[in-house]
Amino acid sequence: MSLSPAITETLFAIGAGPQLVGVSDYCDYPQEAKKLPRAGTALTPSYEAIVRLAPTLILCEAAASAPRRELTALGVTKFVPWLSLEDIVAGTRLLGALTSQAAAADALATKLWDGLAVAEAPNGPRVLLVLGEGTGKLSEIYFVRRNSIHGAALRAAGARNAVPGDIAGVPRLSIEELLRLDPDAIIVLVSPSPNAPSDADILHDYQALEPLAARQHNRIVVLKSDEAFAQGPRVLTLAEHLKQKLAELFPTPGKAP
């Protein structure tokens, strides 16, 4: 059983999907995952559903707030670190070992490492990668930290993270902090949805921040991608989408105002 969308995606990618007896409420990729019984979330598991499904192994991301004692009481549980590129490469190999899919897992881990383990471009544009807010109203801005898998994707796309250093806590900024950072560009990640707000609505409050260099140079944009919030193998596709978006914003590589 997997209580993590990223772990579920990875299990299917290495050929271990058929071994799953249940998944979390948020596991919606690939399509086969949608057909599996639901068992709550990593933070609020449905203990009754887990007992009913009787998994021999429960897989969960190693988040500090995960109910470790309660899950462990139900059966063998592995809490897999799943934040940085290094975590996810190691976690992919661990999943392979746990499911007798070591060869496929090793191949996927190598593909992730080769695609994303890229040194930061010293002259790359300073980009703030933001997790989209549908309302367009800004109070706090949740951004992609450098030491995450999405941070690695941004780096692989040729940009520098506008927020320097690794972030241990919740990655969020105030409007005042954003103005002090003054990134060369802001990219707002959004998952496509039939009911999603327009780009103009999403960017409404950003466009009001006229002192920002990104605002002055029309470099505050929305990136709609099915892979926007993926933390499994599809992050490689997200890196390509980011690279394409950066090429549009900065036609001359490495040049920022």
Short mmCIF file of C-alpha atoms in Angstrom, two decimals:
data_model
loop_
_atom_site.label_atom_id
_atom_site.label_comp_id
_atom_site.label_asym_id
_atom_site.label_seq_id
_atom_site.Cartn_x
_atom_site.Cartn_y
_atom_site.Cartn_z
CA MET A 1 0.00 0.00 0.00
CA SER A 2 1.20 3.49 -0.86
CA LEU A 3 0.12 6.62 1.00
CA SER A 4 2.09 8.91 -1.32
CA PRO A 5 1.23 9.98 -4.89
CA ALA A 6 4.94 10.22 -5.72
CA ILE A 7 5.65 6.73 -4.41
CA THR A 8 2.60 5.35 -6.22
CA GLU A 9 3.74 6.91 -9.50
CA THR A 10 7.24 5.51 -9.01
CA LEU A 11 5.96 2.02 -8.19
CA PHE A 12 3.99 1.94 -11.44
CA ALA A 13 6.99 3.30 -13.36
CA ILE A 14 9.19 0.42 -12.19
CA GLY A 15 6.56 -2.24 -12.86
CA ALA A 16 5.43 -2.75 -9.26
CA GLY A 17 1.98 -1.22 -9.66
CA PRO A 18 0.17 -4.60 -9.72
CA GLN A 19 1.47 -5.27 -6.21
CA LEU A 20 -0.52 -2.37 -4.75
CA VAL A 21 -3.68 -3.23 -2.80
CA GLY A 22 -4.55 0.39 -1.98
CA VAL A 23 -3.41 3.98 -2.32
CA SER A 24 -3.97 7.39 -0.76
CA ASP A 25 -6.91 9.62 -1.61
CA TYR A 26 -4.56 11.84 -3.64
CA CYS A 27 -3.06 9.15 -5.87
CA ASP A 28 -4.39 9.94 -9.35
CA TYR A 29 -1.52 8.94 -11.65
CA PRO A 30 -1.28 6.79 -13.64
CA GLN A 31 -4.86 5.94 -14.59
CA GLU A 32 -4.52 2.48 -13.05
CA ALA A 33 -3.98 4.08 -9.64
CA LYS A 34 -7.42 5.67 -9.76
CA LYS A 35 -9.02 2.21 -9.78
CA LEU A 36 -7.41 1.11 -6.50
CA PRO A 37 -9.10 1.29 -3.07
CA ARG A 38 -8.51 4.50 -1.13
CA ALA A 39 -7.00 4.59 2.36
CA GLY A 40 -6.96 8.23 3.43
CA THR A 41 -3.78 10.28 3.29
CA ALA A 42 -0.29 10.15 4.76
CA LEU A 43 -1.30 12.65 7.45
CA THR A 44 -4.81 11.32 8.05
CA PRO A 45 -4.83 7.62 7.12
CA SER A 46 -8.04 5.63 7.14
CA TYR A 47 -6.97 2.99 9.63
CA GLU A 48 -10.13 0.96 9.05
CA ALA A 49 -9.46 0.82 5.30
CA ILE A 50 -5.84 -0.20 5.86
CA VAL A 51 -6.86 -3.01 8.21
CA ARG A 52 -9.49 -4.18 5.74
CA LEU A 53 -7.01 -4.24 2.84
CA ALA A 54 -4.41 -6.06 4.96
CA PRO A 55 -1.23 -4.87 3.18
CA THR A 56 2.01 -6.67 3.93
CA LEU A 57 3.91 -3.39 3.51
CA ILE A 58 2.82 0.23 3.95
CA LEU A 59 4.86 2.88 2.13
CA CYS A 60 4.81 6.50 3.20
CA GLU A 61 6.94 9.60 2.73
CA ALA A 62 9.10 10.42 5.74
CA ALA A 63 7.28 13.63 6.67
CA ALA A 64 7.70 14.80 10.24
CA SER A 65 3.94 14.94 10.74
CA ALA A 66 3.23 11.40 9.54
CA PRO A 67 1.56 9.28 12.28
CA ARG A 68 4.43 6.84 12.52
CA ARG A 69 3.42 5.03 15.67
CA GLU A 70 -0.13 4.40 14.49
CA LEU A 71 0.88 3.21 11.02
CA THR A 72 3.64 0.98 12.35
CA ALA A 73 1.11 -0.62 14.69
CA LEU A 74 -0.88 -1.77 11.66
CA GLY A 75 1.98 -3.59 9.96
CA VAL A 76 5.43 -3.25 8.42
CA THR A 77 5.79 0.40 7.39
CA LYS A 78 8.61 2.11 5.51
CA PHE A 79 8.94 5.88 5.78
CA VAL A 80 10.90 6.92 2.70
CA PRO A 81 12.68 10.32 2.55
CA TRP A 82 11.25 12.10 -0.49
CA LEU A 83 12.28 15.74 -0.87
CA SER A 84 15.60 16.29 -2.60
CA LEU A 85 16.88 14.72 -5.80
CA GLU A 86 19.25 12.61 -3.71
CA ASP A 87 16.34 11.42 -1.54
CA ILE A 88 14.23 10.45 -4.53
CA VAL A 89 17.02 8.65 -6.37
CA ALA A 90 17.79 6.63 -3.23
CA GLY A 91 14.08 6.12 -2.53
CA THR A 92 13.47 4.83 -6.06
CA ARG A 93 16.19 2.22 -5.60
CA LEU A 94 14.74 1.26 -2.21
CA LEU A 95 11.30 0.76 -3.75
CA GLY A 96 12.88 -1.51 -6.33
CA ALA A 97 14.52 -3.60 -3.64
CA LEU A 98 11.29 -3.86 -1.65
CA THR A 99 9.23 -4.97 -4.66
CA SER A 100 11.71 -7.21 -6.49
CA GLN A 101 12.01 -4.63 -9.27
CA ALA A 102 15.63 -3.64 -8.61
CA ALA A 103 16.78 -3.51 -12.24
CA ALA A 104 13.92 -1.27 -13.40
CA ALA A 105 14.28 0.93 -10.32
CA ASP A 106 18.00 1.33 -10.86
CA ALA A 107 17.42 2.33 -14.48
CA LEU A 108 14.84 4.92 -13.44
CA ALA A 109 17.06 6.25 -10.64
CA THR A 110 19.93 6.65 -13.11
CA LYS A 111 17.64 8.46 -15.56
CA LEU A 112 16.51 10.88 -12.83
CA TRP A 113 20.07 11.53 -11.72
CA ASP A 114 21.42 12.02 -15.23
CA GLY A 115 18.57 14.35 -16.12
CA LEU A 116 18.47 16.49 -12.98
CA ALA A 117 21.87 16.37 -11.26
CA VAL A 118 23.02 19.56 -12.96
CA ALA A 119 25.23 22.27 -11.49
CA GLU A 120 23.58 25.66 -11.17
CA ALA A 121 24.35 27.91 -14.12
CA PRO A 122 26.54 30.70 -12.68
CA ASN A 123 25.01 33.30 -15.00
CA GLY A 124 21.52 31.82 -15.23
CA PRO A 125 18.52 34.05 -14.55
CA ARG A 126 17.31 34.29 -10.96
CA VAL A 127 13.88 32.68 -11.07
CA LEU A 128 11.24 32.38 -8.39
CA LEU A 129 9.20 29.24 -9.03
CA VAL A 130 5.86 29.60 -7.26
CA LEU A 131 3.14 27.09 -6.45
CA GLY A 132 0.03 28.58 -8.00
CA GLU A 133 -2.75 30.20 -6.01
CA GLY A 134 -6.03 30.00 -7.85
CA THR A 135 -7.48 33.15 -6.33
CA GLY A 136 -4.75 35.46 -7.57
CA LYS A 137 -4.78 37.10 -4.14
CA LEU A 138 -1.39 37.11 -2.49
CA SER A 139 -0.86 36.95 1.22
CA GLU A 140 1.96 34.45 1.51
CA ILE A 141 3.80 33.06 -1.51
CA TYR A 142 4.68 29.38 -1.50
CA PHE A 143 7.77 28.81 -3.58
CA VAL A 144 9.95 25.93 -4.75
CA ARG A 145 13.00 25.56 -2.55
CA ARG A 146 16.42 24.87 -3.99
CA ASN A 147 16.85 21.61 -2.05
CA SER A 148 13.72 19.96 -3.47
CA ILE A 149 13.15 17.83 -6.56
CA HIS A 150 11.42 20.80 -8.21
CA GLY A 151 14.42 22.91 -7.31
CA ALA A 152 16.56 20.40 -9.18
CA ALA A 153 14.21 20.66 -12.18
CA LEU A 154 14.57 24.45 -12.19
CA ARG A 155 18.35 24.10 -12.04
CA ALA A 156 18.34 21.55 -14.86
CA ALA A 157 16.31 24.01 -16.93
CA GLY A 158 19.17 26.52 -16.68
CA ALA A 159 18.01 28.90 -13.96
CA ARG A 160 19.23 29.89 -10.54
CA ASN A 161 16.78 29.76 -7.69
CA ALA A 162 15.97 33.31 -6.62
CA VAL A 163 15.88 32.13 -2.99
CA PRO A 164 19.48 31.23 -2.10
CA GLY A 165 20.37 28.47 0.31
CA ASP A 166 18.52 25.38 1.45
CA ILE A 167 15.20 25.78 3.25
CA ALA A 168 14.30 23.42 6.09
CA GLY A 169 10.87 24.78 7.01
CA VAL A 170 7.82 25.75 5.01
CA PRO A 171 9.00 27.51 1.81
CA ARG A 172 6.96 30.71 1.85
CA LEU A 173 7.59 34.41 1.37
CA SER A 174 5.79 37.57 2.30
CA ILE A 175 5.17 40.29 -0.28
CA GLU A 176 7.89 42.35 1.40
CA GLU A 177 10.39 39.50 1.10
CA LEU A 178 9.49 39.05 -2.56
CA LEU A 179 10.16 42.70 -3.24
CA ARG A 180 13.56 42.42 -1.53
CA LEU A 181 14.48 39.34 -3.58
CA ASP A 182 13.47 41.05 -6.83
CA PRO A 183 13.88 37.99 -9.10
CA ASP A 184 14.53 38.26 -12.83
CA ALA A 185 11.41 36.18 -13.49
CA ILE A 186 8.50 34.60 -11.64
CA ILE A 187 6.95 31.40 -12.93
CA VAL A 188 3.70 30.29 -11.32
CA LEU A 189 3.13 26.53 -11.55
CA VAL A 190 -0.48 25.50 -12.10
CA SER A 191 -2.12 22.18 -12.87
CA PRO A 192 -4.49 22.37 -15.85
CA SER A 193 -8.14 22.10 -14.95
CA PRO A 194 -11.37 22.81 -16.81
CA ASN A 195 -12.40 25.11 -13.97
CA ALA A 196 -9.01 26.74 -13.46
CA PRO A 197 -8.91 30.55 -13.33
CA SER A 198 -7.43 32.45 -16.25
CA ASP A 199 -3.77 33.41 -16.33
CA ALA A 200 -4.81 37.03 -15.78
CA ASP A 201 -6.69 36.09 -12.61
CA ILE A 202 -3.80 33.99 -11.32
CA LEU A 203 -1.31 36.82 -11.90
CA HIS A 204 -3.58 39.67 -10.78
CA ASP A 205 -1.73 40.57 -7.58
CA TYR A 206 1.72 39.92 -9.03
CA GLN A 207 1.07 42.41 -11.81
CA ALA A 208 0.35 45.08 -9.20
CA LEU A 209 3.92 44.80 -7.84
CA GLU A 210 5.35 47.39 -10.23
CA PRO A 211 8.78 47.76 -8.51
CA LEU A 212 9.68 44.19 -9.44
CA ALA A 213 12.12 43.82 -12.31
CA ALA A 214 10.14 40.77 -13.45
CA ARG A 215 7.03 42.95 -13.66
CA GLN A 216 8.81 45.68 -15.59
CA HIS A 217 10.19 43.20 -18.15
CA ASN A 218 6.96 41.17 -18.49
CA ARG A 219 8.54 38.09 -16.98
CA ILE A 220 5.79 37.02 -14.59
CA VAL A 221 4.08 34.07 -16.24
CA VAL A 222 1.97 31.00 -15.62
CA LEU A 223 3.19 27.52 -16.52
CA LYS A 224 0.29 25.09 -16.79
CA SER A 225 1.53 21.54 -16.74
CA ASP A 226 0.07 18.16 -15.82
CA GLU A 227 3.42 17.54 -14.14
CA ALA A 228 3.37 20.78 -12.11
CA PHE A 229 3.17 19.06 -8.73
CA ALA A 230 4.55 15.64 -9.63
CA GLN A 231 7.38 14.41 -7.42
CA GLY A 232 7.99 11.18 -9.26
CA PRO A 233 9.42 10.36 -12.69
CA ARG A 234 7.26 12.97 -14.45
CA VAL A 235 9.41 15.71 -12.94
CA LEU A 236 11.74 15.10 -15.89
CA THR A 237 8.97 16.31 -18.19
CA LEU A 238 8.42 19.34 -15.94
CA ALA A 239 12.12 20.21 -16.30
CA GLU A 240 11.67 20.26 -20.08
CA HIS A 241 8.62 22.51 -19.77
CA LEU A 242 10.56 24.88 -17.54
CA LYS A 243 13.43 24.94 -20.03
CA GLN A 244 11.01 25.86 -22.83
CA LYS A 245 9.43 28.60 -20.74
CA LEU A 246 12.81 30.06 -19.84
CA ALA A 247 13.79 30.09 -23.52
CA GLU A 248 10.71 32.22 -24.19
CA LEU A 249 11.48 34.60 -21.33
CA PHE A 250 15.21 34.84 -22.01
CA PRO A 251 15.85 34.38 -25.76
CA THR A 252 19.56 34.99 -25.16
CA PRO A 253 20.68 32.20 -22.79
CA GLY A 254 21.98 33.35 -19.45
CA LYS A 255 21.05 36.98 -20.06
CA ALA A 256 18.90 38.81 -17.55
CA PRO A 257 18.40 42.54 -17.10
#
